[in-house]
């Protein structure tokens, strides 16, 4: 009965979404306030109905109702309870239901917290959001119904993919979808503005918080996915330039450009046309990522589906929304005002520079991702575009951008003083030069690129703090006054500093682990030892450890330095009988910001020894710590009252009440 209620709620949500897609926009065209208000009610109702459907599917998983085909294919009664919950979105049908749930959630947020938006703009935004929701609800109901029944019901399920039975996959998809789908709000605002013909600084102020929320979650989602692949797959890498990894990275690059472009539009009423185009392109890249994962055009550990018929449906959605949005943009762009003028050397100019390189980097990743697929379609030839291509193209594009990052906040609006900004960055330059010289001395002058990378990382770290230090005026006003000035700065200033500082932290981790990691591959039996980075790793014993739905072969290691035991660690191979699959559970010891990483390979022919891969990864955790700094910076910016939706309007109302 619960399953039927969920299915009915999903069908009913499609009906409500159709109402939401038509009536508010029709009311905006006629100026009918009652019709426009239907958008608020419908958006809230859609979210409630889809939440009921999602809860029904989750209940089916938790209770192991194998009469549901989706539950039978992706769950098992012996699974831990946590993975029964996460199995709900650990498959194509369930993950699409989560996708539309988050889409409806954002629509409901606009309906409930967009009270200060102009009525016509809000109505149009909710209608455009409903167009997207309707398309994906149709996709689910027609091609990916998660509530399909089996008769007779099997006694046991086929288990969740063992690779997905991990806490990282409990967190990674929801965060990633909150980022992916969150950009739909920016898209809806852009289309609504093009329909309404009103694009100004107020529009940018309204759209920036929604974009910032999506960017925060996408940053955390990508970071969590990277760390999951690092420790779960046993390969020791943190980024592979996998097409599906790229599919989430491209909207992140475009979304970062959109945030900075919207700032220029809000402050200076400039870059209006470009900001609208970026809002369209960012969500278009999110849709492209959905297509790549679910179309069957590529094979990846991240891919959910391999059914081409589903891919055709999503491709139709992709063409309709991207093509329609670009056609509307082409029709309306000539009627839009370009915005204010500014000198090339200014904060606006720095943000344009930022946009230029971020969008070029996104285009480079897009070409490298799609070129093999297009070539195979056109010629039948299969090629692989991997890390060497992206390292040689993406890296050089990003270097000028990273160098310019500390200058941006130090330049004035409209016209800036480049020499003055450079003078304030003397300390950052000294830090970068000291790091460069230190690495050259440490490596004997043989690793120039490594030294340059460390110098660039310290340039970012020190340069990002320079703006706060300068605005506090510690040297001129003294430490007590400077501290008071520092605490009085708007939260967005701290947000910018934290985000840029986090970028430097991540770069420091990338350069360090790429340049100085050590690797040992050896065959070991109990009692054998291996040396790496001054540590002695001793293989103590191997034991069988049964799990709830797997059998584990765990190897126990002792780590010594100078004869002193530093730690003990386990690395294991898990065999899942139902799926007949084996996974690797890496042993990881974190020492400071560095990690010792041990992964088990295949046993030898005589079963007396096993292949062991050992890595020493210096400062590797900084890669993910930096992304947390970025996300926290986004939260600080979001907490700034000036960037919250409707804050200026509420301020005017309070002033009016006080005057009355």
PDB file of C-alpha atoms in Angstrom, residues 137 249 289 300 357 421:
ATOM      1  CA  UNK A 137       8.840  13.806 -13.709  1.00  0.00           C
ATOM      2  CA  UNK A 249      33.686  19.938 -12.394  1.00  0.00           C
ATOM      3  CA  UNK A 289      26.389  15.844 -16.559  1.00  0.00           C
ATOM      4  CA  UNK A 300      32.418   4.703 -15.372  1.00  0.00           C
ATOM      5  CA  UNK A 357      39.983  32.055 -17.724  1.00  0.00           C
ATOM      6  CA  UNK A 421      47.759  46.796  -5.116  1.00  0.00           C
TER       7      UNK A 421
END
